[in-house]
Amino acid sequence: MVKPYTTSDPEIARLLELSGELFDIRSATELLHWDQETYMPPKGILHRARQLGTLSAIFHAKLTNPEVGELIQKLEDEIHKSHGSHRSYNDTDRALVREMKRAYDKATKIPERLVREMAQATSDGLEAWKIAHKENKFEVFIEPLQRILDLKIEEADLVGYKNSRYDGLLDEYEPDLTSKRVQEVFEPLKEEIRKLLRKLQTSQNKKSKRLLRGQKYPKQIMLQIAEKMLDKIGYDFQAGRQDLSAHPFTINFGHQDVRVTNRYLEADLGSFIFSAIHEGGHALYELGISDTIGNSFLAAGTSLGIHESQSRMWENLIGRSLPFWKYWTPYLQAKLPNQLGSTTPEEIYQEVNEVQPGFIRVEADEITYNLHIIIRLEIEKDLIEKKIKVADLPEVWNTKSQASLGITPPTNSLGVLQDIHWSQGSIGYFPTYTLGNLYAAQFWHKLQTDIPKVYDHIESGNFYPILDWLRENIHWHGSIYRPEELVKKVTGEDLNPKYFIEYLKRKYR
């Protein structure tokens, strides 16, 4: 049994205590969010919005208490003076002070009034998005989204930024990320992906069979398949559960209670499987965090980009590999004999790796997926910088989709309304998906060096060597190391997009 994070330093001990109390309030808030998206009755929304606003205000008041600021300042001074003295602070101590300071600095710039208003606006926005998405009525979402956008602009202005207002929001999800850095990484990547796409569109002439889509797959069977896959890759159902929601997500109430959800579509087994593996990757990260930091600000993924590297590694680098389907095809044949009884692993592999521009991001192939992300980041950056209006979003979206993917969504539900993120105020989140692809490829390159027969393990259904490697190198550390520090610690170099490009070129040559 790993002992919890303890210290003989009274100031660190007090900061740890405060961090734990804040973590508990955040966990209670997340529990209300989970319930809202899974089991809350429709009429509960008015009370839920108020409850979330109250908890958010309590969290904000506790975090901005002068004691927290004084304690952080004192510890920063002590850590600075400790160099060369008898008093020492380890990486965990330093990281706790760093993360608490990061949260405190941001919170003290944002008034409690804004915190309450954002909680109310996003709770209302989520319900409006659900209706707009279901009924293909963008007009239902215009006013709630405008309210959220106004509040996020106010937040960015209060937090501060050097060049672009968008920078003030990017940093929330990926520490120290700027729009300039996004441009430096994404522009060359976009060009390489477009080259690959053009090449494949002229050479890829064999259409795959529709095996995981287009047939009727019973809900209970799909849930059983997803549960089996989650269990096999290491997800602990004694520390989590699987439920259904309008949009798949993973949520953490503590590193021994991490839950996943999925979205059921009767004619789309493939989407259900890949969503399960994707969310499972997120959950494994949270479940793998060291017990020593399990009730503190360090008990979370170090950034959303690193988090996405874990989900997308399981979903794509593992889940779309031929060895993966050599293992799982017999199981699917047994569970769905009428639909998949005569299917081969090679046929499924071809289907799940077919490159074809489509409307839906979460169903996109590995080539076009990042073009979907670039559309979204360009739009939300322009929204935050007031270059476009909310009412014009469908037209802007469709124009960019046609220019980038060569297709125009026939409905807003298949276009601008497809993602939940903006309804939750998650503006600045989308770039982390592509960063996740880049991190994942670089981590995978190192993992293959350390585990040369990794694909043999996958083909035999033994996923534990992969999980053990990820836990030791990434999961265990939680937020102790910043993203760039962690990447260098694990791979020996800074983030390098070449590993992702090389992976795609090898796969689609």
Short mmCIF file of C-alpha atoms in Angstrom, two decimals:
data_model
loop_
_atom_site.label_atom_id
_atom_site.label_comp_id
_atom_site.label_asym_id
_atom_site.label_seq_id
_atom_site.Cartn_x
_atom_site.Cartn_y
_atom_site.Cartn_z
CA MET A 1 0.00 0.00 0.00
CA VAL A 2 1.47 3.33 -1.07
CA LYS A 3 1.46 5.93 1.69
CA PRO A 4 -0.29 9.25 1.01
CA TYR A 5 1.75 12.36 0.37
CA THR A 6 2.98 13.58 3.76
CA THR A 7 5.59 16.07 4.84
CA SER A 8 7.33 17.26 7.98
CA ASP A 9 7.29 20.85 6.70
CA PRO A 10 4.37 22.66 8.41
CA GLU A 11 3.78 25.11 5.54
CA ILE A 12 3.72 22.34 2.91
CA ALA A 13 1.43 20.31 5.19
CA ARG A 14 -1.01 23.23 5.48
CA LEU A 15 -0.96 23.88 1.73
CA LEU A 16 -1.60 20.18 1.14
CA GLU A 17 -4.56 20.31 3.53
CA LEU A 18 -6.05 23.30 1.73
CA SER A 19 -5.43 21.65 -1.64
CA GLY A 20 -7.28 18.54 -0.44
CA GLU A 21 -10.30 20.58 0.68
CA LEU A 22 -10.44 22.33 -2.68
CA PHE A 23 -10.10 18.99 -4.46
CA ASP A 24 -13.09 17.67 -2.49
CA ILE A 25 -15.26 20.67 -3.47
CA ARG A 26 -14.24 20.24 -7.11
CA SER A 27 -15.09 16.51 -6.93
CA ALA A 28 -18.57 17.29 -5.57
CA THR A 29 -19.07 19.78 -8.41
CA GLU A 30 -17.99 17.18 -10.96
CA LEU A 31 -20.46 14.70 -9.47
CA LEU A 32 -23.29 17.16 -10.15
CA HIS A 33 -22.03 17.63 -13.73
CA TRP A 34 -21.94 13.84 -14.24
CA ASP A 35 -25.50 13.48 -12.93
CA GLN A 36 -26.72 16.31 -15.19
CA GLU A 37 -25.43 14.49 -18.25
CA THR A 38 -26.57 11.00 -17.26
CA TYR A 39 -29.55 10.63 -14.90
CA MET A 40 -30.87 14.06 -13.89
CA PRO A 41 -34.56 14.54 -14.78
CA PRO A 42 -35.23 17.40 -17.24
CA LYS A 43 -36.92 19.63 -14.65
CA GLY A 44 -33.89 19.44 -12.39
CA ILE A 45 -31.93 21.92 -14.50
CA LEU A 46 -33.01 25.08 -12.63
CA HIS A 47 -31.90 23.72 -9.26
CA ARG A 48 -28.77 22.18 -10.77
CA ALA A 49 -27.62 25.46 -12.28
CA ARG A 50 -28.01 27.15 -8.88
CA GLN A 51 -26.22 24.31 -7.08
CA LEU A 52 -23.28 24.47 -9.47
CA GLY A 53 -23.10 28.23 -9.08
CA THR A 54 -23.05 27.93 -5.28
CA LEU A 55 -20.32 25.30 -5.25
CA SER A 56 -18.25 27.25 -7.76
CA ALA A 57 -18.49 30.34 -5.56
CA ILE A 58 -17.48 28.35 -2.45
CA PHE A 59 -14.50 26.92 -4.31
CA HIS A 60 -13.49 30.37 -5.55
CA ALA A 61 -13.82 31.96 -2.09
CA LYS A 62 -11.75 29.25 -0.46
CA LEU A 63 -9.05 29.38 -3.14
CA THR A 64 -8.76 33.18 -2.97
CA ASN A 65 -8.57 33.31 0.84
CA PRO A 66 -5.62 35.56 1.79
CA GLU A 67 -4.14 32.69 3.81
CA VAL A 68 -3.59 30.75 0.58
CA GLY A 69 -1.76 33.63 -1.09
CA GLU A 70 0.40 34.31 1.96
CA LEU A 71 1.28 30.62 2.29
CA ILE A 72 2.21 30.32 -1.38
CA GLN A 73 4.38 33.44 -1.22
CA LYS A 74 6.15 32.21 1.91
CA LEU A 75 6.84 28.81 0.36
CA GLU A 76 8.06 30.34 -2.89
CA ASP A 77 10.55 32.42 -0.90
CA GLU A 78 11.63 29.40 1.14
CA ILE A 79 12.10 27.24 -1.96
CA HIS A 80 14.18 29.97 -3.58
CA LYS A 81 16.35 30.29 -0.46
CA SER A 82 16.64 26.49 -0.04
CA HIS A 83 19.21 26.18 -2.82
CA GLY A 84 22.45 25.46 -1.03
CA SER A 85 20.84 25.35 2.43
CA HIS A 86 20.05 22.42 4.73
CA ARG A 87 16.33 22.77 4.01
CA SER A 88 15.19 20.83 0.96
CA TYR A 89 12.02 20.54 -1.10
CA ASN A 90 11.40 17.63 -3.46
CA ASP A 91 9.76 17.70 -6.90
CA THR A 92 6.33 17.02 -5.39
CA ASP A 93 6.62 19.91 -2.92
CA ARG A 94 7.69 22.30 -5.65
CA ALA A 95 4.93 21.11 -7.99
CA LEU A 96 2.26 21.53 -5.30
CA VAL A 97 3.34 25.14 -4.72
CA ARG A 98 3.50 25.77 -8.48
CA GLU A 99 0.02 24.38 -9.22
CA MET A 100 -1.59 26.09 -6.23
CA LYS A 101 0.01 29.38 -7.28
CA ARG A 102 -1.24 28.91 -10.84
CA ALA A 103 -4.79 28.34 -9.60
CA TYR A 104 -4.59 31.14 -7.01
CA ASP A 105 -3.21 33.71 -9.43
CA LYS A 106 -5.98 33.05 -11.93
CA ALA A 107 -8.74 32.95 -9.31
CA THR A 108 -7.72 36.24 -7.69
CA LYS A 109 -8.07 37.95 -11.06
CA ILE A 110 -11.63 36.67 -11.52
CA PRO A 111 -14.45 38.02 -9.29
CA GLU A 112 -16.87 35.65 -7.60
CA ARG A 113 -19.69 37.22 -9.61
CA LEU A 114 -18.10 36.01 -12.86
CA VAL A 115 -17.59 32.51 -11.44
CA ARG A 116 -21.28 32.24 -10.53
CA GLU A 117 -22.41 33.66 -13.87
CA MET A 118 -20.20 31.25 -15.82
CA ALA A 119 -21.52 28.25 -13.87
CA GLN A 120 -25.09 29.36 -14.57
CA ALA A 121 -24.39 30.17 -18.23
CA THR A 122 -22.71 26.85 -18.99
CA SER A 123 -25.40 24.84 -17.20
CA ASP A 124 -28.05 26.64 -19.27
CA GLY A 125 -25.86 26.44 -22.37
CA LEU A 126 -25.51 22.68 -22.09
CA GLU A 127 -29.28 22.20 -22.01
CA ALA A 128 -29.74 24.58 -24.96
CA TRP A 129 -27.08 22.73 -26.94
CA LYS A 130 -28.79 19.38 -26.30
CA ILE A 131 -32.04 20.72 -27.78
CA ALA A 132 -30.35 22.53 -30.67
CA HIS A 133 -28.29 19.47 -31.55
CA LYS A 134 -31.19 17.05 -31.32
CA GLU A 135 -33.63 19.22 -33.28
CA ASN A 136 -31.10 20.83 -35.67
CA LYS A 137 -32.07 24.30 -34.48
CA PHE A 138 -29.01 26.52 -34.25
CA GLU A 139 -31.17 29.51 -33.32
CA VAL A 140 -31.88 27.86 -29.94
CA PHE A 141 -28.16 27.98 -29.14
CA ILE A 142 -27.32 31.52 -30.33
CA GLU A 143 -28.23 33.45 -27.19
CA PRO A 144 -26.77 30.94 -24.66
CA LEU A 145 -23.54 30.68 -26.65
CA GLN A 146 -23.25 34.46 -26.92
CA ARG A 147 -23.62 34.69 -23.14
CA ILE A 148 -20.86 32.13 -22.61
CA LEU A 149 -18.64 33.85 -25.16
CA ASP A 150 -19.08 37.26 -23.49
CA LEU A 151 -18.08 35.76 -20.14
CA LYS A 152 -15.04 33.98 -21.61
CA ILE A 153 -13.90 37.24 -23.24
CA GLU A 154 -14.21 38.96 -19.87
CA GLU A 155 -12.28 36.10 -18.26
CA ALA A 156 -9.46 36.29 -20.81
CA ASP A 157 -9.18 40.05 -20.36
CA LEU A 158 -9.00 39.68 -16.58
CA VAL A 159 -6.46 36.85 -16.66
CA GLY A 160 -4.34 38.77 -19.15
CA TYR A 161 -2.36 37.86 -22.25
CA LYS A 162 0.58 39.16 -24.29
CA ASN A 163 -0.50 38.93 -27.91
CA SER A 164 -3.89 37.32 -28.46
CA ARG A 165 -6.92 37.14 -26.16
CA TYR A 166 -7.06 33.48 -27.20
CA ASP A 167 -3.76 32.93 -25.33
CA GLY A 168 -5.51 33.65 -22.04
CA LEU A 169 -7.83 30.69 -22.66
CA LEU A 170 -5.34 28.26 -24.23
CA ASP A 171 -3.21 28.37 -21.08
CA GLU A 172 -6.10 26.98 -19.03
CA TYR A 173 -5.90 23.65 -20.85
CA GLU A 174 -2.24 23.50 -21.89
CA PRO A 175 0.05 25.48 -19.56
CA ASP A 176 2.15 28.10 -21.37
CA LEU A 177 0.60 27.34 -24.78
CA THR A 178 0.15 30.40 -27.01
CA SER A 179 -1.55 30.97 -30.35
CA LYS A 180 1.89 31.71 -31.79
CA ARG A 181 3.12 28.25 -30.75
CA VAL A 182 -0.07 26.68 -32.11
CA GLN A 183 0.59 28.39 -35.44
CA GLU A 184 4.21 27.18 -35.49
CA VAL A 185 3.20 23.56 -34.92
CA PHE A 186 -0.13 23.36 -36.73
CA GLU A 187 0.60 25.16 -40.01
CA PRO A 188 3.35 22.75 -41.22
CA LEU A 189 1.26 19.85 -39.92
CA LYS A 190 -1.76 21.05 -41.91
CA GLU A 191 0.28 21.16 -45.11
CA GLU A 192 1.69 17.66 -44.58
CA ILE A 193 -1.76 16.26 -43.86
CA ARG A 194 -3.26 17.87 -46.95
CA LYS A 195 -0.48 16.36 -49.08
CA LEU A 196 -1.21 12.93 -47.64
CA LEU A 197 -4.94 13.38 -48.16
CA ARG A 198 -4.53 14.39 -51.80
CA LYS A 199 -2.27 11.39 -52.40
CA LEU A 200 -4.71 8.96 -50.79
CA GLN A 201 -7.72 10.39 -52.60
CA THR A 202 -6.06 9.60 -55.93
CA SER A 203 -4.67 6.18 -54.95
CA GLN A 204 -7.24 4.73 -52.52
CA ASN A 205 -9.83 3.21 -54.83
CA LYS A 206 -10.93 0.12 -52.92
CA LYS A 207 -13.89 0.80 -50.64
CA SER A 208 -14.04 -1.16 -47.41
CA LYS A 209 -17.02 -3.22 -46.33
CA ARG A 210 -19.40 -1.62 -43.84
CA LEU A 211 -19.11 -4.03 -40.93
CA LEU A 212 -19.08 -1.87 -37.81
CA ARG A 213 -21.60 0.60 -39.23
CA GLY A 214 -24.86 0.41 -41.12
CA GLN A 215 -26.36 -2.62 -39.38
CA LYS A 216 -28.47 -2.89 -36.23
CA TYR A 217 -26.44 -3.63 -33.10
CA PRO A 218 -28.42 -4.21 -29.85
CA LYS A 219 -27.66 -1.71 -27.10
CA GLN A 220 -26.96 -4.31 -24.41
CA ILE A 221 -24.55 -6.21 -26.66
CA MET A 222 -22.69 -2.99 -27.47
CA LEU A 223 -22.44 -2.14 -23.77
CA GLN A 224 -21.10 -5.63 -23.05
CA ILE A 225 -18.50 -5.33 -25.82
CA ALA A 226 -17.34 -1.94 -24.54
CA GLU A 227 -17.21 -3.21 -20.96
CA LYS A 228 -15.16 -6.23 -22.02
CA MET A 229 -12.69 -4.06 -23.92
CA LEU A 230 -12.38 -1.57 -21.07
CA ASP A 231 -11.76 -4.38 -18.60
CA LYS A 232 -9.17 -5.98 -20.87
CA ILE A 233 -7.09 -2.82 -21.27
CA GLY A 234 -7.02 -2.37 -17.49
CA TYR A 235 -10.00 -0.18 -16.52
CA ASP A 236 -11.05 -1.03 -12.96
CA PHE A 237 -14.83 -1.34 -12.65
CA GLN A 238 -14.44 -1.31 -8.86
CA ALA A 239 -13.16 2.25 -9.29
CA GLY A 240 -15.47 3.40 -12.08
CA ARG A 241 -18.51 2.67 -14.22
CA GLN A 242 -19.83 3.04 -17.75
CA ASP A 243 -23.01 4.99 -18.56
CA LEU A 244 -24.69 6.60 -21.57
CA SER A 245 -24.79 10.33 -22.34
CA ALA A 246 -25.35 12.72 -25.26
CA HIS A 247 -21.58 13.08 -25.72
CA PRO A 248 -18.92 10.63 -24.43
CA PHE A 249 -16.77 11.88 -21.55
CA THR A 250 -14.57 10.83 -18.63
CA ILE A 251 -14.92 12.39 -15.19
CA ASN A 252 -12.79 12.13 -12.08
CA PHE A 253 -14.16 12.31 -8.52
CA GLY A 254 -10.88 11.11 -7.06
CA HIS A 255 -8.31 8.72 -8.45
CA GLN A 256 -10.31 5.72 -7.19
CA ASP A 257 -13.60 6.86 -8.75
CA VAL A 258 -13.16 7.70 -12.43
CA ARG A 259 -16.23 7.18 -14.63
CA VAL A 260 -16.74 6.98 -18.37
CA THR A 261 -19.76 7.49 -20.60
CA ASN A 262 -20.56 6.62 -24.20
CA ARG A 263 -23.14 7.54 -26.83
CA TYR A 264 -25.36 4.83 -28.30
CA LEU A 265 -26.28 4.89 -31.97
CA GLU A 266 -28.04 1.72 -33.08
CA ALA A 267 -26.26 1.53 -36.44
CA ASP A 268 -22.74 2.49 -35.34
CA LEU A 269 -20.80 -0.13 -33.41
CA GLY A 270 -17.48 1.33 -34.56
CA SER A 271 -18.11 4.71 -32.97
CA PHE A 272 -19.18 3.03 -29.73
CA ILE A 273 -16.04 0.89 -29.59
CA PHE A 274 -13.62 3.70 -30.33
CA SER A 275 -15.36 6.06 -27.91
CA ALA A 276 -15.05 3.40 -25.20
CA ILE A 277 -11.34 2.90 -25.86
CA HIS A 278 -10.76 6.66 -26.08
CA GLU A 279 -12.50 7.42 -22.80
CA GLY A 280 -10.84 4.37 -21.29
CA GLY A 281 -7.46 5.90 -22.12
CA HIS A 282 -8.43 9.06 -20.25
CA ALA A 283 -9.67 7.04 -17.28
CA LEU A 284 -6.54 4.87 -17.09
CA TYR A 285 -4.46 8.04 -16.79
CA GLU A 286 -6.49 9.29 -13.81
CA LEU A 287 -6.66 5.85 -12.18
CA GLY A 288 -2.90 5.43 -12.54
CA ILE A 289 -1.96 8.55 -10.59
CA SER A 290 0.13 7.81 -7.51
CA ASP A 291 -1.74 7.39 -4.21
CA THR A 292 0.83 9.71 -2.66
CA ILE A 293 -0.74 12.71 -4.42
CA GLY A 294 -4.27 11.31 -4.67
CA ASN A 295 -6.12 14.09 -2.84
CA SER A 296 -4.39 17.24 -4.01
CA PHE A 297 -4.14 19.61 -6.96
CA LEU A 298 -1.49 17.25 -8.36
CA ALA A 299 -3.97 14.38 -8.72
CA ALA A 300 -4.87 15.13 -12.34
CA GLY A 301 -3.35 14.91 -15.78
CA THR A 302 -0.68 17.54 -16.26
CA SER A 303 -2.46 19.04 -19.28
CA LEU A 304 -5.26 18.20 -21.67
CA GLY A 305 -2.74 17.65 -24.46
CA ILE A 306 -1.00 14.95 -22.42
CA HIS A 307 -4.43 13.62 -21.42
CA GLU A 308 -5.43 13.37 -25.08
CA SER A 309 -2.17 11.57 -25.85
CA GLN A 310 -3.34 8.77 -23.58
CA SER A 311 -6.84 8.49 -25.02
CA ARG A 312 -5.71 8.78 -28.62
CA MET A 313 -2.86 6.32 -28.15
CA TRP A 314 -5.36 3.66 -27.05
CA GLU A 315 -7.94 4.66 -29.64
CA ASN A 316 -5.67 4.97 -32.68
CA LEU A 317 -2.15 3.63 -32.29
CA ILE A 318 -3.44 0.54 -30.51
CA GLY A 319 -7.15 0.34 -31.38
CA ARG A 320 -6.73 0.84 -35.14
CA SER A 321 -3.84 -1.60 -35.47
CA LEU A 322 -4.22 -4.96 -37.22
CA PRO A 323 -2.94 -6.94 -34.18
CA PHE A 324 -5.71 -5.38 -32.09
CA TRP A 325 -8.38 -6.65 -34.48
CA LYS A 326 -6.75 -10.06 -34.81
CA TYR A 327 -7.37 -10.44 -31.10
CA TRP A 328 -10.88 -8.93 -30.92
CA THR A 329 -12.54 -10.19 -34.13
CA PRO A 330 -13.34 -13.70 -32.79
CA TYR A 331 -15.00 -12.12 -29.76
CA LEU A 332 -17.13 -9.84 -31.96
CA GLN A 333 -18.07 -12.80 -34.16
CA ALA A 334 -19.34 -14.65 -31.11
CA LYS A 335 -21.27 -11.66 -29.71
CA LEU A 336 -22.80 -10.61 -33.05
CA PRO A 337 -22.93 -13.73 -35.25
CA ASN A 338 -25.63 -12.38 -37.57
CA GLN A 339 -23.80 -9.12 -38.25
CA LEU A 340 -20.13 -10.17 -38.01
CA GLY A 341 -20.07 -13.96 -38.12
CA SER A 342 -17.92 -14.24 -41.27
CA THR A 343 -15.87 -11.08 -40.77
CA THR A 344 -12.05 -11.16 -40.91
CA PRO A 345 -9.62 -8.98 -38.90
CA GLU A 346 -8.25 -7.61 -42.16
CA GLU A 347 -11.69 -6.42 -43.26
CA ILE A 348 -12.28 -4.57 -39.99
CA TYR A 349 -8.76 -3.12 -40.11
CA GLN A 350 -9.41 -1.79 -43.61
CA GLU A 351 -12.76 -0.30 -42.56
CA VAL A 352 -11.49 1.49 -39.45
CA ASN A 353 -8.52 2.95 -41.34
CA GLU A 354 -10.26 4.04 -44.51
CA VAL A 355 -9.54 7.70 -45.28
CA GLN A 356 -12.67 9.55 -46.25
CA PRO A 357 -13.49 13.16 -45.31
CA GLY A 358 -16.64 13.17 -43.19
CA PHE A 359 -18.77 15.62 -41.25
CA ILE A 360 -18.24 14.29 -37.71
CA ARG A 361 -14.96 14.92 -35.87
CA VAL A 362 -15.21 11.96 -33.48
CA GLU A 363 -15.73 9.60 -36.43
CA ALA A 364 -12.91 11.04 -38.54
CA ASP A 365 -9.95 8.99 -39.75
CA GLU A 366 -6.44 9.75 -38.53
CA ILE A 367 -5.61 11.84 -41.59
CA THR A 368 -8.60 14.19 -41.62
CA TYR A 369 -9.14 14.38 -37.86
CA ASN A 370 -6.63 17.17 -37.38
CA LEU A 371 -8.22 19.20 -40.18
CA HIS A 372 -11.42 19.08 -38.11
CA ILE A 373 -9.50 20.45 -35.14
CA ILE A 374 -7.94 23.26 -37.16
CA ILE A 375 -11.40 24.37 -38.35
CA ARG A 376 -12.55 24.63 -34.75
CA LEU A 377 -9.51 26.42 -33.38
CA GLU A 378 -9.62 29.00 -36.20
CA ILE A 379 -13.30 29.67 -35.50
CA GLU A 380 -13.04 29.94 -31.73
CA LYS A 381 -9.98 32.17 -31.99
CA ASP A 382 -11.93 34.51 -34.29
CA LEU A 383 -14.92 34.41 -31.92
CA ILE A 384 -12.79 35.39 -28.93
CA GLU A 385 -11.11 38.15 -30.93
CA LYS A 386 -14.55 39.38 -32.08
CA LYS A 387 -13.77 38.89 -35.76
CA ILE A 388 -16.93 36.86 -36.40
CA LYS A 389 -20.43 36.79 -34.89
CA VAL A 390 -22.18 33.87 -33.22
CA ALA A 391 -25.16 34.20 -35.59
CA ASP A 392 -22.82 33.71 -38.57
CA LEU A 393 -21.24 30.49 -37.25
CA PRO A 394 -23.12 28.03 -39.52
CA GLU A 395 -22.00 29.88 -42.64
CA VAL A 396 -18.42 30.28 -41.38
CA TRP A 397 -18.28 26.61 -40.39
CA ASN A 398 -19.61 25.36 -43.71
CA THR A 399 -17.22 27.56 -45.69
CA LYS A 400 -14.20 26.27 -43.75
CA SER A 401 -15.41 22.68 -44.00
CA GLN A 402 -15.68 22.94 -47.77
CA ALA A 403 -12.25 24.57 -48.07
CA SER A 404 -10.47 22.14 -45.76
CA LEU A 405 -12.34 18.84 -46.16
CA GLY A 406 -14.07 19.35 -49.49
CA ILE A 407 -17.53 18.75 -48.00
CA THR A 408 -20.37 20.93 -46.68
CA PRO A 409 -22.54 19.62 -43.82
CA PRO A 410 -26.20 19.24 -44.89
CA THR A 411 -27.41 20.18 -41.38
CA ASN A 412 -26.07 22.20 -38.47
CA SER A 413 -26.26 19.12 -36.24
CA LEU A 414 -23.68 17.54 -38.54
CA GLY A 415 -21.69 20.77 -38.58
CA VAL A 416 -21.38 23.57 -36.08
CA LEU A 417 -23.62 21.91 -33.46
CA GLN A 418 -21.88 18.55 -33.33
CA ASP A 419 -19.53 19.24 -30.38
CA ILE A 420 -20.48 19.90 -26.77
CA HIS A 421 -17.39 21.94 -25.88
CA TRP A 422 -18.54 25.52 -26.43
CA SER A 423 -21.73 24.91 -24.44
CA GLN A 424 -19.48 24.07 -21.48
CA GLY A 425 -17.29 27.13 -21.92
CA SER A 426 -14.39 24.98 -23.12
CA ILE A 427 -12.96 27.52 -25.56
CA GLY A 428 -9.27 26.85 -26.17
CA TYR A 429 -9.71 23.11 -25.62
CA PHE A 430 -9.73 21.88 -29.24
CA PRO A 431 -5.99 22.35 -30.01
CA THR A 432 -5.18 19.87 -27.24
CA TYR A 433 -6.64 17.04 -29.36
CA THR A 434 -4.03 17.54 -32.06
CA LEU A 435 -1.31 18.09 -29.47
CA GLY A 436 -2.47 14.76 -28.03
CA ASN A 437 -1.87 13.07 -31.39
CA LEU A 438 1.64 14.51 -31.53
CA TYR A 439 2.49 13.58 -27.94
CA ALA A 440 1.02 10.08 -28.44
CA ALA A 441 3.16 9.33 -31.50
CA GLN A 442 6.30 10.49 -29.71
CA PHE A 443 5.51 8.45 -26.58
CA TRP A 444 4.66 5.43 -28.75
CA HIS A 445 8.00 5.67 -30.54
CA LYS A 446 9.75 5.48 -27.16
CA LEU A 447 7.45 2.72 -25.91
CA GLN A 448 8.25 0.58 -28.96
CA THR A 449 11.96 1.04 -28.25
CA ASP A 450 11.43 -0.17 -24.68
CA ILE A 451 8.94 -2.93 -25.63
CA PRO A 452 10.06 -4.18 -29.09
CA LYS A 453 7.38 -6.90 -29.24
CA VAL A 454 4.52 -4.63 -28.26
CA TYR A 455 2.37 -5.65 -31.24
CA ASP A 456 2.81 -9.32 -30.31
CA HIS A 457 1.42 -8.47 -26.87
CA ILE A 458 -1.54 -6.66 -28.47
CA GLU A 459 -2.31 -9.59 -30.78
CA SER A 460 -2.37 -11.98 -27.82
CA GLY A 461 -4.65 -9.66 -25.81
CA ASN A 462 -1.97 -8.82 -23.26
CA PHE A 463 -2.27 -5.06 -22.75
CA TYR A 464 -0.55 -4.91 -19.38
CA PRO A 465 3.00 -4.29 -20.65
CA ILE A 466 1.64 -1.14 -22.33
CA LEU A 467 -0.34 -0.06 -19.27
CA ASP A 468 2.61 -0.72 -16.95
CA TRP A 469 4.89 1.40 -19.16
CA LEU A 470 2.36 4.24 -19.28
CA ARG A 471 1.83 4.14 -15.53
CA GLU A 472 5.52 4.20 -14.74
CA ASN A 473 6.43 6.92 -17.23
CA ILE A 474 3.32 9.12 -17.40
CA HIS A 475 0.32 8.30 -15.21
CA TRP A 476 2.07 7.95 -11.86
CA HIS A 477 3.36 11.53 -11.89
CA GLY A 478 -0.02 13.29 -12.19
CA SER A 479 0.73 17.01 -12.51
CA ILE A 480 4.16 16.94 -10.87
CA TYR A 481 5.86 17.69 -14.21
CA ARG A 482 4.68 20.25 -16.76
CA PRO A 483 3.88 18.88 -20.27
CA GLU A 484 7.13 19.93 -21.94
CA GLU A 485 9.14 18.67 -18.95
CA LEU A 486 7.34 15.32 -18.97
CA VAL A 487 7.83 14.81 -22.72
CA LYS A 488 11.54 15.45 -22.40
CA LYS A 489 11.80 13.26 -19.30
CA VAL A 490 10.11 10.34 -21.09
CA THR A 491 11.44 10.66 -24.65
CA GLY A 492 14.67 12.61 -24.22
CA GLU A 493 13.59 15.47 -26.50
CA ASP A 494 11.08 18.29 -26.87
CA LEU A 495 7.77 17.81 -28.67
CA ASN A 496 8.54 16.87 -32.26
CA PRO A 497 5.69 16.54 -34.82
CA LYS A 498 7.88 14.37 -37.06
CA TYR A 499 6.90 11.21 -35.14
CA PHE A 500 3.23 11.69 -35.95
CA ILE A 501 3.90 12.48 -39.61
CA GLU A 502 6.20 9.46 -39.93
CA TYR A 503 3.56 7.26 -38.28
CA LEU A 504 0.92 8.39 -40.78
CA LYS A 505 3.26 7.97 -43.76
CA ARG A 506 4.19 4.43 -42.71
CA LYS A 507 0.58 3.46 -42.14
CA TYR A 508 -0.82 4.93 -45.34
CA ARG A 509 2.08 4.37 -47.75
#
